[in-house]
Amino acid sequence: MARRHIEPFVDRDVPFRKMTLPGFKRGMNYKMLSIDKNSGACTMTVQLEGGYKQPPSISMSDLEILSIKGTFALGDQACAKGYYTFVPKGVALKALSTERGCEILLMYNDREPNIVESDQDATGARRSGLIATNSYDDMPWQVPNLFPATEPGCLIKVLRMDEETHALSFLYCMVPGFWQDNISFHDCAEEAYHIWGTSWMMQFGNLPTGGYFWRPPYINHGAFASEHGVLAFGRTDGNLHNHFHFHAHTEPAANQAKVGKKLARQSPHLFKWVMTEGHNHPDFLHGHGPDWVHSHDHQGAHSHDHKHGDVNQNTALGAKRRR
Ligand SMILES: [Fe+2]
């Protein structure tokens, strides 16, 4: 989810463009909110014109949809404002249609927008990961159980949490008169779209309805305030921890270093293990089994068997250490 810092951006300031990628039907228009230029993964505001019809389809990317205006149908099911779905890659989505038109947030998480007509799941598709909920009507607002906590008056509905990464998709609201006087940063990237309402932030000013940001890790944000309240959709690409402070001008690198020092102080054994030579390796993320012995390909560069703890001379870290 490497995308450049976009903040603030207001989608009402730009026109819709026609979606012309192969497979998508006429009557689909989009505003690009953020995009990973390497993978094509992106977040868009999408307008489906009245009469739009898309046959059953699959995508080779995890995708998320949040209905923000109007109504569409998935098969026979009416999906009103607040309908949210997470569709794992390769899982077939029912026929999508809208009589009077609608607007949705549409997110492709792995690659550029892509679609293939199919009413069957692709081989290996993980249908158990499918989420579909009417988030406005069927879910209660909850006080976040994050610690350190935001000030009272910021509530959340968790739509999805990735089991492995703890990446979140969620609705949040600020009640009228909400304020928070400290500054926050996170170890994860964070994005948000204002479905309704305006909030103020010290660094970036007012963010109105249609406002959006994609914020990489460790960037200061706050203090906050909202006079009339906010309804918004947010996502992170990892665990959402509030690192609160009151130093308005610290840079991301300094914030990151501060967290690294804290990890070394508070979890010295974990820190030492993570820093062990050879653990800074792609398989560190995906290894399993009692001794993590396995073989793999490095994107075609080479393949070998090895045990973690061995120095891998072919990684960037190994190359650096050879110098
Ligand atoms: Fe944040």
PDB file of N, CA and C in Angstrom, residues 238-310:
ATOM      1  N   GLY A 238      -2.216  -1.556   8.774  1.00  0.00           N
ATOM      2  CA  GLY A 238      -1.605  -2.303   9.883  1.00  0.00           C
ATOM      3  C   GLY A 238      -2.279  -1.906  11.178  1.00  0.00           C
ATOM      4  N   ASN A 239      -1.679  -2.324  12.273  1.00  0.00           N
ATOM      5  CA  ASN A 239      -2.241  -2.060  13.594  1.00  0.00           C
ATOM      6  C   ASN A 239      -2.297  -0.553  13.876  1.00  0.00           C
ATOM      7  N   LEU A 240      -3.463  -0.074  14.292  1.00  0.00           N
ATOM      8  CA  LEU A 240      -3.657   1.360  14.531  1.00  0.00           C
ATOM      9  C   LEU A 240      -3.341   1.680  15.988  1.00  0.00           C
ATOM     10  N   HIS A 241      -2.150   2.216  16.209  1.00  0.00           N
ATOM     11  CA  HIS A 241      -1.751   2.619  17.562  1.00  0.00           C
ATOM     12  C   HIS A 241      -1.537   4.131  17.548  1.00  0.00           C
ATOM     13  N   ASN A 242      -2.133   4.801  18.512  1.00  0.00           N
ATOM     14  CA  ASN A 242      -1.972   6.256  18.617  1.00  0.00           C
ATOM     15  C   ASN A 242      -0.705   6.578  19.398  1.00  0.00           C
ATOM     16  N   HIS A 243       0.289   7.123  18.729  1.00  0.00           N
ATOM     17  CA  HIS A 243       1.451   7.672  19.432  1.00  0.00           C
ATOM     18  C   HIS A 243       1.156   9.161  19.626  1.00  0.00           C
ATOM     19  N   PHE A 244       0.730   9.500  20.821  1.00  0.00           N
ATOM     20  CA  PHE A 244       0.345  10.890  21.101  1.00  0.00           C
ATOM     21  C   PHE A 244       1.528  11.685  21.643  1.00  0.00           C
ATOM     22  N   HIS A 245       1.568  12.958  21.302  1.00  0.00           N
ATOM     23  CA  HIS A 245       2.607  13.852  21.831  1.00  0.00           C
ATOM     24  C   HIS A 245       2.165  15.296  21.605  1.00  0.00           C
ATOM     25  N   PHE A 246       3.032  16.228  21.968  1.00  0.00           N
ATOM     26  CA  PHE A 246       2.687  17.654  21.823  1.00  0.00           C
ATOM     27  C   PHE A 246       3.787  18.432  21.096  1.00  0.00           C
ATOM     28  N   HIS A 247       4.567  17.743  20.287  1.00  0.00           N
ATOM     29  CA  HIS A 247       5.684  18.411  19.597  1.00  0.00           C
ATOM     30  C   HIS A 247       5.297  18.605  18.123  1.00  0.00           C
ATOM     31  N   ALA A 248       4.824  19.765  17.798  1.00  0.00           N
ATOM     32  CA  ALA A 248       4.169  19.995  16.506  1.00  0.00           C
ATOM     33  C   ALA A 248       5.089  19.827  15.307  1.00  0.00           C
ATOM     34  N   HIS A 249       6.395  20.003  15.483  1.00  0.00           N
ATOM     35  CA  HIS A 249       7.255  20.084  14.303  1.00  0.00           C
ATOM     36  C   HIS A 249       8.168  18.883  14.113  1.00  0.00           C
ATOM     37  N   THR A 250       7.903  17.781  14.772  1.00  0.00           N
ATOM     38  CA  THR A 250       8.775  16.619  14.563  1.00  0.00           C
ATOM     39  C   THR A 250       8.524  16.018  13.183  1.00  0.00           C
ATOM     40  N   GLU A 251       9.610  15.520  12.562  1.00  0.00           N
ATOM     41  CA  GLU A 251       9.535  14.932  11.217  1.00  0.00           C
ATOM     42  C   GLU A 251       9.240  13.435  11.334  1.00  0.00           C
ATOM     43  N   PRO A 252       8.708  12.820  10.254  1.00  0.00           N
ATOM     44  CA  PRO A 252       8.403  11.377  10.286  1.00  0.00           C
ATOM     45  C   PRO A 252       9.593  10.516  10.699  1.00  0.00           C
ATOM     46  N   ALA A 253      10.796  10.838  10.216  1.00  0.00           N
ATOM     47  CA  ALA A 253      11.957  10.000  10.557  1.00  0.00           C
ATOM     48  C   ALA A 253      12.224  10.041  12.059  1.00  0.00           C
ATOM     49  N   ALA A 254      12.056  11.227  12.651  1.00  0.00           N
ATOM     50  CA  ALA A 254      12.280  11.355  14.095  1.00  0.00           C
ATOM     51  C   ALA A 254      11.194  10.605  14.866  1.00  0.00           C
ATOM     52  N   ASN A 255       9.956  10.688  14.380  1.00  0.00           N
ATOM     53  CA  ASN A 255       8.871   9.949  15.030  1.00  0.00           C
ATOM     54  C   ASN A 255       9.129   8.448  14.979  1.00  0.00           C
ATOM     55  N   GLN A 256       9.577   7.979  13.810  1.00  0.00           N
ATOM     56  CA  GLN A 256       9.856   6.547  13.648  1.00  0.00           C
ATOM     57  C   GLN A 256      10.992   6.117  14.577  1.00  0.00           C
ATOM     58  N   ALA A 257      12.036   6.935  14.649  1.00  0.00           N
ATOM     59  CA  ALA A 257      13.173   6.598  15.522  1.00  0.00           C
ATOM     60  C   ALA A 257      12.731   6.525  16.979  1.00  0.00           C
ATOM     61  N   LYS A 258      11.835   7.425  17.348  1.00  0.00           N
ATOM     62  CA  LYS A 258      11.330   7.445  18.726  1.00  0.00           C
ATOM     63  C   LYS A 258      10.604   6.126  19.040  1.00  0.00           C
ATOM     64  N   VAL A 259       9.801   5.649  18.086  1.00  0.00           N
ATOM     65  CA  VAL A 259       9.081   4.387  18.306  1.00  0.00           C
ATOM     66  C   VAL A 259      10.061   3.220  18.355  1.00  0.00           C
ATOM     67  N   GLY A 260      11.088   3.261  17.486  1.00  0.00           N
ATOM     68  CA  GLY A 260      12.101   2.200  17.500  1.00  0.00           C
ATOM     69  C   GLY A 260      12.806   2.119  18.850  1.00  0.00           C
ATOM     70  N   LYS A 261      13.149   3.286  19.399  1.00  0.00           N
ATOM     71  CA  LYS A 261      13.817   3.306  20.714  1.00  0.00           C
ATOM     72  C   LYS A 261      12.884   2.777  21.795  1.00  0.00           C
ATOM     73  N   LYS A 262      11.601   3.120  21.673  1.00  0.00           N
ATOM     74  CA  LYS A 262      10.626   2.644  22.661  1.00  0.00           C
ATOM     75  C   LYS A 262      10.504   1.123  22.589  1.00  0.00           C
ATOM     76  N   LEU A 263      10.476   0.587  21.364  1.00  0.00           N
ATOM     77  CA  LEU A 263      10.407  -0.871  21.207  1.00  0.00           C
ATOM     78  C   LEU A 263      11.632  -1.542  21.834  1.00  0.00           C
ATOM     79  N   ALA A 264      12.800  -0.940  21.596  1.00  0.00           N
ATOM     80  CA  ALA A 264      14.026  -1.511  22.162  1.00  0.00           C
ATOM     81  C   ALA A 264      13.994  -1.492  23.688  1.00  0.00           C
ATOM     82  N   ARG A 265      13.428  -0.425  24.247  1.00  0.00           N
ATOM     83  CA  ARG A 265      13.345  -0.314  25.715  1.00  0.00           C
ATOM     84  C   ARG A 265      12.323  -1.284  26.303  1.00  0.00           C
ATOM     85  N   GLN A 266      11.137  -1.339  25.649  1.00  0.00           N
ATOM     86  CA  GLN A 266      10.011  -2.045  26.270  1.00  0.00           C
ATOM     87  C   GLN A 266       9.930  -3.520  25.877  1.00  0.00           C
ATOM     88  N   SER A 267      10.490  -3.874  24.729  1.00  0.00           N
ATOM     89  CA  SER A 267      10.485  -5.278  24.285  1.00  0.00           C
ATOM     90  C   SER A 267      11.886  -5.650  23.818  1.00  0.00           C
ATOM     91  N   PRO A 268      12.856  -5.619  24.742  1.00  0.00           N
ATOM     92  CA  PRO A 268      14.261  -5.771  24.316  1.00  0.00           C
ATOM     93  C   PRO A 268      14.545  -7.098  23.628  1.00  0.00           C
ATOM     94  N   HIS A 269      13.884  -8.167  24.074  1.00  0.00           N
ATOM     95  CA  HIS A 269      14.174  -9.481  23.477  1.00  0.00           C
ATOM     96  C   HIS A 269      13.606  -9.574  22.071  1.00  0.00           C
ATOM     97  N   LEU A 270      12.389  -9.064  21.895  1.00  0.00           N
ATOM     98  CA  LEU A 270      11.788  -9.024  20.564  1.00  0.00           C
ATOM     99  C   LEU A 270      12.628  -8.155  19.631  1.00  0.00           C
ATOM    100  N   PHE A 271      13.043  -6.992  20.135  1.00  0.00           N
ATOM    101  CA  PHE A 271      13.821  -6.069  19.315  1.00  0.00           C
ATOM    102  C   PHE A 271      15.119  -6.733  18.860  1.00  0.00           C
ATOM    103  N   LYS A 272      15.782  -7.409  19.793  1.00  0.00           N
ATOM    104  CA  LYS A 272      17.060  -8.055  19.471  1.00  0.00           C
ATOM    105  C   LYS A 272      16.841  -9.145  18.425  1.00  0.00           C
ATOM    106  N   TRP A 273      15.770  -9.904  18.598  1.00  0.00           N
ATOM    107  CA  TRP A 273      15.487 -10.993  17.659  1.00  0.00           C
ATOM    108  C   TRP A 273      15.174 -10.458  16.256  1.00  0.00           C
ATOM    109  N   VAL A 274      14.385  -9.392  16.206  1.00  0.00           N
ATOM    110  CA  VAL A 274      14.044  -8.806  14.902  1.00  0.00           C
ATOM    111  C   VAL A 274      15.298  -8.285  14.216  1.00  0.00           C
ATOM    112  N   MET A 275      16.219  -7.753  15.015  1.00  0.00           N
ATOM    113  CA  MET A 275      17.431  -7.183  14.436  1.00  0.00           C
ATOM    114  C   MET A 275      18.477  -8.227  14.098  1.00  0.00           C
ATOM    115  N   THR A 276      18.217  -9.499  14.454  1.00  0.00           N
ATOM    116  CA  THR A 276      19.198 -10.547  14.191  1.00  0.00           C
ATOM    117  C   THR A 276      19.447 -10.663  12.703  1.00  0.00           C
ATOM    118  N   GLU A 277      20.688 -10.758  12.343  1.00  0.00           N
ATOM    119  CA  GLU A 277      21.037 -10.814  10.933  1.00  0.00           C
ATOM    120  C   GLU A 277      20.334 -11.996  10.270  1.00  0.00           C
ATOM    121  N   GLY A 278      19.760 -11.754   9.112  1.00  0.00           N
ATOM    122  CA  GLY A 278      19.053 -12.810   8.397  1.00  0.00           C
ATOM    123  C   GLY A 278      17.562 -12.760   8.600  1.00  0.00           C
ATOM    124  N   HIS A 279      17.110 -12.109   9.663  1.00  0.00           N
ATOM    125  CA  HIS A 279      15.665 -12.009   9.838  1.00  0.00           C
ATOM    126  C   HIS A 279      15.055 -10.889   9.006  1.00  0.00           C
ATOM    127  N   ASN A 280      15.918  -9.990   8.557  1.00  0.00           N
ATOM    128  CA  ASN A 280      15.405  -8.934   7.691  1.00  0.00           C
ATOM    129  C   ASN A 280      15.361  -9.481   6.273  1.00  0.00           C
ATOM    130  N   HIS A 281      14.340 -10.225   5.986  1.00  0.00           N
ATOM    131  CA  HIS A 281      14.294 -11.063   4.801  1.00  0.00           C
ATOM    132  C   HIS A 281      12.832 -11.262   4.437  1.00  0.00           C
ATOM    133  N   PRO A 282      12.508 -11.344   3.159  1.00  0.00           N
ATOM    134  CA  PRO A 282      11.086 -11.475   2.806  1.00  0.00           C
ATOM    135  C   PRO A 282      10.372 -12.616   3.517  1.00  0.00           C
ATOM    136  N   ASP A 283      11.051 -13.746   3.737  1.00  0.00           N
ATOM    137  CA  ASP A 283      10.382 -14.886   4.354  1.00  0.00           C
ATOM    138  C   ASP A 283      10.074 -14.658   5.822  1.00  0.00           C
ATOM    139  N   PHE A 284      10.677 -13.646   6.407  1.00  0.00           N
ATOM    140  CA  PHE A 284      10.390 -13.300   7.795  1.00  0.00           C
ATOM    141  C   PHE A 284       8.894 -13.081   7.981  1.00  0.00           C
ATOM    142  N   LEU A 285       8.262 -12.547   6.948  1.00  0.00           N
ATOM    143  CA  LEU A 285       6.834 -12.246   7.045  1.00  0.00           C
ATOM    144  C   LEU A 285       5.962 -13.479   6.881  1.00  0.00           C
ATOM    145  N   HIS A 286       6.455 -14.461   6.165  1.00  0.00           N
ATOM    146  CA  HIS A 286       5.572 -15.560   5.774  1.00  0.00           C
ATOM    147  C   HIS A 286       6.050 -16.925   6.265  1.00  0.00           C
ATOM    148  N   GLY A 287       7.148 -16.966   6.997  1.00  0.00           N
ATOM    149  CA  GLY A 287       7.682 -18.243   7.452  1.00  0.00           C
ATOM    150  C   GLY A 287       6.744 -18.925   8.429  1.00  0.00           C
ATOM    151  N   HIS A 288       6.806 -20.232   8.462  1.00  0.00           N
ATOM    152  CA  HIS A 288       6.004 -20.977   9.416  1.00  0.00           C
ATOM    153  C   HIS A 288       6.684 -22.317   9.654  1.00  0.00           C
ATOM    154  N   GLY A 289       6.165 -23.056  10.632  1.00  0.00           N
ATOM    155  CA  GLY A 289       6.769 -24.334  10.971  1.00  0.00           C
ATOM    156  C   GLY A 289       7.755 -24.134  12.095  1.00  0.00           C
ATOM    157  N   PRO A 290       8.136 -25.242  12.738  1.00  0.00           N
ATOM    158  CA  PRO A 290       8.913 -25.143  13.958  1.00  0.00           C
ATOM    159  C   PRO A 290      10.276 -24.487  13.773  1.00  0.00           C
ATOM    160  N   ASP A 291      10.943 -24.761  12.662  1.00  0.00           N
ATOM    161  CA  ASP A 291      12.263 -24.146  12.517  1.00  0.00           C
ATOM    162  C   ASP A 291      12.355 -23.240  11.293  1.00  0.00           C
ATOM    163  N   TRP A 292      11.207 -23.000  10.671  1.00  0.00           N
ATOM    164  CA  TRP A 292      11.155 -22.076   9.545  1.00  0.00           C
ATOM    165  C   TRP A 292      12.145 -22.451   8.444  1.00  0.00           C
ATOM    166  N   VAL A 293      12.241 -23.745   8.193  1.00  0.00           N
ATOM    167  CA  VAL A 293      13.100 -24.196   7.104  1.00  0.00           C
ATOM    168  C   VAL A 293      12.218 -24.409   5.880  1.00  0.00           C
ATOM    169  N   HIS A 294      12.559 -23.798   4.801  1.00  0.00           N
ATOM    170  CA  HIS A 294      11.754 -23.942   3.601  1.00  0.00           C
ATOM    171  C   HIS A 294      12.541 -23.427   2.410  1.00  0.00           C
ATOM    172  N   SER A 295      11.973 -23.638   1.237  1.00  0.00           N
ATOM    173  CA  SER A 295      12.603 -23.091   0.041  1.00  0.00           C
ATOM    174  C   SER A 295      11.634 -22.126  -0.618  1.00  0.00           C
ATOM    175  N   HIS A 296      12.164 -21.229  -1.435  1.00  0.00           N
ATOM    176  CA  HIS A 296      11.320 -20.221  -2.058  1.00  0.00           C
ATOM    177  C   HIS A 296      12.035 -19.604  -3.242  1.00  0.00           C
ATOM    178  N   ASP A 297      11.296 -18.805  -3.982  1.00  0.00           N
ATOM    179  CA  ASP A 297      11.875 -18.015  -5.070  1.00  0.00           C
ATOM    180  C   ASP A 297      11.906 -16.569  -4.648  1.00  0.00           C
ATOM    181  N   HIS A 298      12.936 -15.872  -5.072  1.00  0.00           N
ATOM    182  CA  HIS A 298      13.010 -14.438  -4.807  1.00  0.00           C
ATOM    183  C   HIS A 298      12.686 -13.704  -6.091  1.00  0.00           C
ATOM    184  N   GLN A 299      11.446 -13.695  -6.467  1.00  0.00           N
ATOM    185  CA  GLN A 299      10.990 -12.991  -7.661  1.00  0.00           C
ATOM    186  C   GLN A 299      11.885 -13.290  -8.846  1.00  0.00           C
ATOM    187  N   GLY A 300      12.259 -14.561  -8.966  1.00  0.00           N
ATOM    188  CA  GLY A 300      13.025 -14.994 -10.125  1.00  0.00           C
ATOM    189  C   GLY A 300      14.510 -14.793  -9.996  1.00  0.00           C
ATOM    190  N   ALA A 301      14.955 -14.099  -8.951  1.00  0.00           N
ATOM    191  CA  ALA A 301      16.383 -13.806  -8.843  1.00  0.00           C
ATOM    192  C   ALA A 301      17.191 -15.068  -8.539  1.00  0.00           C
ATOM    193  N   HIS A 302      16.714 -15.881  -7.607  1.00  0.00           N
ATOM    194  CA  HIS A 302      17.385 -17.123  -7.273  1.00  0.00           C
ATOM    195  C   HIS A 302      16.454 -17.936  -6.394  1.00  0.00           C
ATOM    196  N   SER A 303      16.798 -19.155  -6.170  1.00  0.00           N
ATOM    197  CA  SER A 303      16.058 -19.929  -5.182  1.00  0.00           C
ATOM    198  C   SER A 303      17.047 -20.771  -4.400  1.00  0.00           C
ATOM    199  N   HIS A 304      16.717 -21.066  -3.166  1.00  0.00           N
ATOM    200  CA  HIS A 304      17.606 -21.869  -2.325  1.00  0.00           C
ATOM    201  C   HIS A 304      16.843 -22.371  -1.111  1.00  0.00           C
ATOM    202  N   ASP A 305      17.463 -23.291  -0.400  1.00  0.00           N
ATOM    203  CA  ASP A 305      16.934 -23.676   0.902  1.00  0.00           C
ATOM    204  C   ASP A 305      17.787 -22.995   1.957  1.00  0.00           C
ATOM    205  N   HIS A 306      17.168 -22.548   2.999  1.00  0.00           N
ATOM    206  CA  HIS A 306      17.972 -21.973   4.073  1.00  0.00           C
ATOM    207  C   HIS A 306      17.182 -21.950   5.364  1.00  0.00           C
ATOM    208  N   LYS A 307      17.904 -21.712   6.429  1.00  0.00           N
ATOM    209  CA  LYS A 307      17.320 -21.622   7.754  1.00  0.00           C
ATOM    210  C   LYS A 307      17.398 -20.166   8.168  1.00  0.00           C
ATOM    211  N   HIS A 308      16.344 -19.634   8.747  1.00  0.00           N
ATOM    212  CA  HIS A 308      16.443 -18.257   9.217  1.00  0.00           C
ATOM    213  C   HIS A 308      17.505 -18.170  10.286  1.00  0.00           C
ATOM    214  N   GLY A 309      18.216 -17.059  10.256  1.00  0.00           N
ATOM    215  CA  GLY A 309      19.395 -16.914  11.088  1.00  0.00           C
ATOM    216  C   GLY A 309      20.632 -16.969  10.210  1.00  0.00           C
ATOM    217  N   ASP A 310      20.540 -17.679   9.048  1.00  0.00           N
ATOM    218  CA  ASP A 310      21.631 -17.640   8.092  1.00  0.00           C
ATOM    219  C   ASP A 310      21.696 -16.248   7.496  1.00  0.00           C
TER     220      ASP A 310
END
